[in-house]
């Protein structure tokens, strides 16, 4: 139960660390900004194209089948676009993830690493 509560408090500790160490904001803001930009571009372009294609696909079907098929295809479109956005997010954010892991350890300004991220772990990451 202690591990669960310790893990549940991690977002609050991360926010506290970001407030205390403004130098870390760029490692958070840049990947978030890139993901927002890619997300807006993906959803606006591919959703418009996907909705148009779905409309073309269900054009000659009976109304109830077209309605059901359109619903299934729209759900599939959103899930697929979400998956593609996550893949882009991983690729675009990868250079920042390592820096996010190493930078708190190298700051050395009162940050106490927890058991998961000990000083030996930070040394191994930095190598």
Short mmCIF file of C-alpha atoms in Angstrom, two decimals, residues 11 18 25-26 38 56 110 116 125:
data_model
loop_
_atom_site.label_atom_id
_atom_site.label_comp_id
_atom_site.label_asym_id
_atom_site.label_seq_id
_atom_site.Cartn_x
_atom_site.Cartn_y
_atom_site.Cartn_z
CA UNK A 11 2.84 13.89 -10.07
CA UNK A 18 9.32 21.97 -11.79
CA UNK A 25 10.50 23.78 -17.87
CA UNK A 26 12.04 23.71 -21.34
CA UNK A 38 1.49 17.58 -34.39
CA UNK A 56 -18.00 8.22 -49.89
CA UNK A 110 18.57 19.56 -2.60
CA UNK A 116 13.76 4.08 -7.98
CA UNK A 125 21.99 7.18 -16.91
#
